mmCIF file of C-alpha atoms in Angstrom:
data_model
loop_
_atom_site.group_PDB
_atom_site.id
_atom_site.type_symbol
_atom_site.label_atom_id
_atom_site.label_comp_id
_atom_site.label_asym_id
_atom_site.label_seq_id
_atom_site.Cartn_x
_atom_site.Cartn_y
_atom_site.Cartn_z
ATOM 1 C CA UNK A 1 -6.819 1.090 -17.619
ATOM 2 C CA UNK A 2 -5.046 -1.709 -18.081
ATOM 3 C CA UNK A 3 -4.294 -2.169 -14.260
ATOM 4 C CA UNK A 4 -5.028 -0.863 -10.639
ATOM 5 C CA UNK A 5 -1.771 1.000 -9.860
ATOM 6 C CA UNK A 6 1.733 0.177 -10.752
ATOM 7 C CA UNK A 7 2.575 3.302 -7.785
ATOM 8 C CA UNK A 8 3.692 6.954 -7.828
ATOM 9 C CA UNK A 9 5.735 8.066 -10.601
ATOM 10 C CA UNK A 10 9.693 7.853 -9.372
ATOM 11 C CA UNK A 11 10.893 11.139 -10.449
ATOM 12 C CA UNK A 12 9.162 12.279 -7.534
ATOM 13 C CA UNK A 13 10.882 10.554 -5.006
ATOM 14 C CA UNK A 14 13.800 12.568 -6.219
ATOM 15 C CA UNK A 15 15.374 15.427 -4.587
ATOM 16 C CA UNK A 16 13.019 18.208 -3.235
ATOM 17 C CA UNK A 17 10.325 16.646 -5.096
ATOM 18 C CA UNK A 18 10.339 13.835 -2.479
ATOM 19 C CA UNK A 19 8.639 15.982 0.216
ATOM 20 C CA UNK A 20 6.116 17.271 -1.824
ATOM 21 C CA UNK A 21 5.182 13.753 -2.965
ATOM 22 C CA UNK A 22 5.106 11.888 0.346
ATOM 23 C CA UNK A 23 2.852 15.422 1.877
ATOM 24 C CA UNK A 24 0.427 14.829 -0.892
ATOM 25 C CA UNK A 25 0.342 10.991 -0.840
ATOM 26 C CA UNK A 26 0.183 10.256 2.527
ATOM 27 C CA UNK A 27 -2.561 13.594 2.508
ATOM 28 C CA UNK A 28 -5.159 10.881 0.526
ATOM 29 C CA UNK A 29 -4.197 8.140 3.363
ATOM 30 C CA UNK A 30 -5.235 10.543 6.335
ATOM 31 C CA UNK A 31 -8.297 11.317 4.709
ATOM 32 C CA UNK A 32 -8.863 7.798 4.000
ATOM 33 C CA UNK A 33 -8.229 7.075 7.896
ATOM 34 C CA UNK A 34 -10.440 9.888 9.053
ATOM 35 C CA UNK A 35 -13.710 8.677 6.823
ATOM 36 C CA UNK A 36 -16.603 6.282 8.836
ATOM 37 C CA UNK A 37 -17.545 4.576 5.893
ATOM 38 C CA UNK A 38 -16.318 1.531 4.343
ATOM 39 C CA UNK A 39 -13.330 1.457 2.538
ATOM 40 C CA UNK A 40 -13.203 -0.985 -0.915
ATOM 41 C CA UNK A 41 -10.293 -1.604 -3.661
ATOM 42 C CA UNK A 42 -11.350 -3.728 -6.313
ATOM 43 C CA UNK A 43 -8.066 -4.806 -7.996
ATOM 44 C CA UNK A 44 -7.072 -6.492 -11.558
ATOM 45 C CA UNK A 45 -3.747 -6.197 -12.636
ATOM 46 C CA UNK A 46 -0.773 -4.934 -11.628
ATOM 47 C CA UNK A 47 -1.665 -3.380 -7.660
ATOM 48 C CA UNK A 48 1.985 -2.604 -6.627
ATOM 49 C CA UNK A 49 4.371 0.126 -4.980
ATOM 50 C CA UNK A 50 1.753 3.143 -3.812
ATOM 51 C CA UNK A 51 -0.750 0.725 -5.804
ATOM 52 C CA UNK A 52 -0.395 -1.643 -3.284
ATOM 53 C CA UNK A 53 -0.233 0.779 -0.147
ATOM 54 C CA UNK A 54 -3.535 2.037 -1.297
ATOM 55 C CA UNK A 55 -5.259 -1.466 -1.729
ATOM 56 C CA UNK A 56 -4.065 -2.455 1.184
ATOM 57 C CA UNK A 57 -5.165 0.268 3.255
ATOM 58 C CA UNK A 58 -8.473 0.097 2.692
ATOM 59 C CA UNK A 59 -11.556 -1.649 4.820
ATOM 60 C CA UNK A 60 -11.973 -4.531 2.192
ATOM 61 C CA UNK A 61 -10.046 -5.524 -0.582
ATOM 62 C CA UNK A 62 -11.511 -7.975 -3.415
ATOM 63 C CA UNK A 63 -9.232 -8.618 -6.942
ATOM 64 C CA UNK A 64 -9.270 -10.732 -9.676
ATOM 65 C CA UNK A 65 -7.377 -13.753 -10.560
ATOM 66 C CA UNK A 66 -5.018 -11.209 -12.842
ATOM 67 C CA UNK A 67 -3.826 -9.164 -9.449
ATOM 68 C CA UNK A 68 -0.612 -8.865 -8.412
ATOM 69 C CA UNK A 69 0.840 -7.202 -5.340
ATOM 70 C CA UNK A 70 4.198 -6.417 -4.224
ATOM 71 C CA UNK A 71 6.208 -3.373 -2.717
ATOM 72 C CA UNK A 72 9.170 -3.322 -4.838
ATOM 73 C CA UNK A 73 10.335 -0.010 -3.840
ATOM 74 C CA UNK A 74 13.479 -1.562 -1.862
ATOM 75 C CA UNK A 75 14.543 -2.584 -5.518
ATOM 76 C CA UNK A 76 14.845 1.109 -6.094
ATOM 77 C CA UNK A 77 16.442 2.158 -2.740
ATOM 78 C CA UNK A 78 13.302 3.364 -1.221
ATOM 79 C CA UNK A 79 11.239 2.281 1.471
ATOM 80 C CA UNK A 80 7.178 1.822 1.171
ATOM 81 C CA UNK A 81 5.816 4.141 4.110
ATOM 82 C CA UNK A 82 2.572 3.177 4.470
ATOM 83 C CA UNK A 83 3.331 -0.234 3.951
ATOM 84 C CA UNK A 84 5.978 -0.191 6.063
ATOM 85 C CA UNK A 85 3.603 1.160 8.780
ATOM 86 C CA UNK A 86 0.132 -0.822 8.168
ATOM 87 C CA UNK A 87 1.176 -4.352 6.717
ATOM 88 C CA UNK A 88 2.534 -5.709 9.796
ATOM 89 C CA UNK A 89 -0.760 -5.240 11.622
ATOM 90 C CA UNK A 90 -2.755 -6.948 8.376
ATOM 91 C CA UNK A 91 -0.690 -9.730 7.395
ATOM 92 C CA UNK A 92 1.877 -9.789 10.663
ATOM 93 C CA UNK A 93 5.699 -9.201 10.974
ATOM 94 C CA UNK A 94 7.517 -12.151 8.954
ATOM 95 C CA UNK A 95 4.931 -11.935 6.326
ATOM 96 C CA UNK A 96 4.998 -7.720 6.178
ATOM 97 C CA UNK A 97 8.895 -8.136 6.228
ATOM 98 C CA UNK A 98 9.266 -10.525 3.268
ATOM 99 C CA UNK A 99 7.255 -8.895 0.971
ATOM 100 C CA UNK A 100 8.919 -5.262 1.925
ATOM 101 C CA UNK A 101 12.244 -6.366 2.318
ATOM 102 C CA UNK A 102 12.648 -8.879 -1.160
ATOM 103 C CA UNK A 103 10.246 -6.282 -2.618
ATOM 104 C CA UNK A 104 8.816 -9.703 -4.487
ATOM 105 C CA UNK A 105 5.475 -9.906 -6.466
ATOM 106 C CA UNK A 106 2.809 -12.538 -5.179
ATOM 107 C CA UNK A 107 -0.177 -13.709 -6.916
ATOM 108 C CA UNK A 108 -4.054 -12.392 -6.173
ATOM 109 C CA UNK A 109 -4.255 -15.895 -4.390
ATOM 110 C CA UNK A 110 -1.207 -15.955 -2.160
ATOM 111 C CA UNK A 111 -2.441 -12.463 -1.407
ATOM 112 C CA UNK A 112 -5.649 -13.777 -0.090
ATOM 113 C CA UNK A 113 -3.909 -16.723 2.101
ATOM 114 C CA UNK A 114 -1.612 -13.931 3.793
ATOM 115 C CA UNK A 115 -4.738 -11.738 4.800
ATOM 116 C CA UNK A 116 -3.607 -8.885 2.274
ATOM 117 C CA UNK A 117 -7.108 -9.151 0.885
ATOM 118 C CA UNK A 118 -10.525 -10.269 1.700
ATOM 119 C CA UNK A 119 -11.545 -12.381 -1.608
ATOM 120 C CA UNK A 120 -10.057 -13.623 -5.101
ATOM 121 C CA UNK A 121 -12.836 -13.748 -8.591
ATOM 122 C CA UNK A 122 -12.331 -15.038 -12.011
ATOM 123 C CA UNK A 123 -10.901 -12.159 -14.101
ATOM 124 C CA UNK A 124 -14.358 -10.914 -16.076
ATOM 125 C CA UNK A 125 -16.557 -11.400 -12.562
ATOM 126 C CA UNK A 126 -14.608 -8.348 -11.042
ATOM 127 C CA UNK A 127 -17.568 -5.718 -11.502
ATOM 128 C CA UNK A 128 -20.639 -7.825 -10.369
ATOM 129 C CA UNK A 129 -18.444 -9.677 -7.306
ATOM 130 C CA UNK A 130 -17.465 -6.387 -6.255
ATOM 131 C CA UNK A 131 -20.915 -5.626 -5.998
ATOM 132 C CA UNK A 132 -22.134 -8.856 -4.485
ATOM 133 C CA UNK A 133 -18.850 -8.684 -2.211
ATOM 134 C CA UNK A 134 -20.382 -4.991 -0.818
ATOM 135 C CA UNK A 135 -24.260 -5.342 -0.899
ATOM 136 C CA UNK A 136 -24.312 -6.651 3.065
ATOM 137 C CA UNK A 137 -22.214 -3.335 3.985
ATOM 138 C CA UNK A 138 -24.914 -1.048 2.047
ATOM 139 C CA UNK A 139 -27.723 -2.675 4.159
ATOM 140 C CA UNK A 140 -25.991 -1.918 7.487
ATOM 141 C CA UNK A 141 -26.385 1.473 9.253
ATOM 142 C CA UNK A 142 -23.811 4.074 8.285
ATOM 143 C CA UNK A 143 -23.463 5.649 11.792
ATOM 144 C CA UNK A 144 -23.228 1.767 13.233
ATOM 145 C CA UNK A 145 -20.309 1.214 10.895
ATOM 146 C CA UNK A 146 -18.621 4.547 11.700
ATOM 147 C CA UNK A 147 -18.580 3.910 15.464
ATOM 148 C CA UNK A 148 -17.141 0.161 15.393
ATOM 149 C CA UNK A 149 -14.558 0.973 12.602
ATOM 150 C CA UNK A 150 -13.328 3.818 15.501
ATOM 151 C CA UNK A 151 -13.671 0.704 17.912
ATOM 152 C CA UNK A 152 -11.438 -1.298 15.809
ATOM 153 C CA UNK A 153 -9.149 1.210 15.435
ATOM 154 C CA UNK A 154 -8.955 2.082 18.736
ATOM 155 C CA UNK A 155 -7.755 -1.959 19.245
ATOM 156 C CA UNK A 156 -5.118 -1.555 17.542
ATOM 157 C CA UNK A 157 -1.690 -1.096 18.966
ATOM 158 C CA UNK A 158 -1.788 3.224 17.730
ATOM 159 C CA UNK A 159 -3.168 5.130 15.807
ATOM 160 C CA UNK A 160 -1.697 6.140 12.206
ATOM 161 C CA UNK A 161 -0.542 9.570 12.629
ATOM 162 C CA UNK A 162 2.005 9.281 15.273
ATOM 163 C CA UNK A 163 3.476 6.255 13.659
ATOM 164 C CA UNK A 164 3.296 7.579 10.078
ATOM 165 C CA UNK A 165 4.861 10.244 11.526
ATOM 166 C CA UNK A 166 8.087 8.582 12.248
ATOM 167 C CA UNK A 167 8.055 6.091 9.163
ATOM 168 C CA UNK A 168 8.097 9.743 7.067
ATOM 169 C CA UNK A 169 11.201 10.998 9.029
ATOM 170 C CA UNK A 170 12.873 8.323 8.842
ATOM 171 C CA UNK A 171 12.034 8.198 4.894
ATOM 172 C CA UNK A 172 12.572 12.274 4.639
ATOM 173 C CA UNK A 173 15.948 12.249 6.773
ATOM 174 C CA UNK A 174 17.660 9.091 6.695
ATOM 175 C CA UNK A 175 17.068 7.331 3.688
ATOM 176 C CA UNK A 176 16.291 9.927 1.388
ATOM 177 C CA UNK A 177 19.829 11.234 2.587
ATOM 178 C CA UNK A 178 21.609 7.777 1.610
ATOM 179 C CA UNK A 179 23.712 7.365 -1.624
ATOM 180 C CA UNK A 180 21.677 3.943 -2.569
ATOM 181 C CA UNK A 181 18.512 6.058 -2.266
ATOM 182 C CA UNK A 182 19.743 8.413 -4.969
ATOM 183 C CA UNK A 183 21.164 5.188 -7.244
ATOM 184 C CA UNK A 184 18.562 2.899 -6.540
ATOM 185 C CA UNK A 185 15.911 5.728 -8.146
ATOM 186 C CA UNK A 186 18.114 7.125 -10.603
ATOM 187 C CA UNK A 187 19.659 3.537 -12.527
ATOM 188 C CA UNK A 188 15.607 3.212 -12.626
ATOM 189 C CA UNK A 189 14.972 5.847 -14.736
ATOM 190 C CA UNK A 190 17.900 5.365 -16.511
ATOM 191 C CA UNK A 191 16.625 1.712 -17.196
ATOM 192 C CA UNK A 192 20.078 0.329 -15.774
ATOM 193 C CA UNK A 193 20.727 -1.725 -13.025
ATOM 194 C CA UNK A 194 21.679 0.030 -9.874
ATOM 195 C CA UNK A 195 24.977 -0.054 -8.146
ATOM 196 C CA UNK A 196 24.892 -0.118 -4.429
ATOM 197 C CA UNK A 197 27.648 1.792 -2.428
ATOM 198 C CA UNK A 198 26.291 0.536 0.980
ATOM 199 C CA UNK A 199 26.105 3.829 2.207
#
């Protein structure tokens, strides 16, 4: 394709189609957090939105010189939920809460000096870096890896589910019941600029 992932389709953020998406979405992100092995996004392009959530989730992240991240969903009225809930542990609060709150698009590079990804390539290299980037993991033992990626889980402040948990009611019940919500996702697909009521 011609990019990573430019996110979930909007429509279904709409209405009762909003539920549905964010069970089977965030369904790929608890089996992602339940696997031992080594998670790895190789990224060129356009990584944003649900894109980016994805990319960002995983173990080890490598893109080319083409990448571009970003969680623009507060453009559209929306929060990122996963972002919302794993960024500030990667990059750290200020960072996490510019690039969620402007919802702005940063380069493959300022990506890498934030900690939102392990290692920038020339565009072409992607491929064979990826698998030069990875080839140390592969020699390692499987069970070995399993274990300490529990450890360093277990370091962190909680663990995803009861967290995710909240970040989802709060997206399911509060904003999704907002006015701007509703704008913010319709104007989009209506290719108009939205206008906020502040409520």
């Amino acid at each position: 394709g011609k990019c990573f992932s430019s996110g979930v389709d909007v429509a279904e953020h709409i209405g009762d189609l909003a539920s549905k998406m964010i069970e089977s979405f965030h369904g790929m992100f608890r089996l992602m957090d339940a696997l031992g092995a080594v998670t790895v996004s190789s990224v060129y392009g356009s990584c944003l939105a649900g894109g980016c959530e994805l990319s960002t989730f995983c173990d080890l992240v490598i893109a080319d010189d083409t990448a571009k991240f970003g969680q623009p969903e507060i453009q559209l009225g929306v929060l990122p939920p996963i972002a919302v809930q794993i960024m500030p542990r990667i990059i750290g609060r200020k960072a996490a809460m510019d690039l969620i709150l402007s919802g702005r698009i940063i380069s493959a590079k300022e990506a890498m000096d934030m900690g939102l990804i392990n290692k920038v390539v020339a565009k072409g290299d992607l491929t064979e870096e990826t698998d030069r980037f990875i080839k140390p993991y592969l020699s390692l033992s499987a069970e070995v890896i399993r274990v300490t990626k529990k450890a360093i889980k277990a370091g962190l402040m909680d663990d995803l589910e009861p967290s995710l948990r909240i970040i989802e009611d709060i997206y399911l019940n509060e904003l999704m019941r907002t006015a701007d919500a509703h704008e913010g996702l319709k104007a989009f697909l209506d290719k108009r600029p939205p206008e906020w009521k502040n409520r």
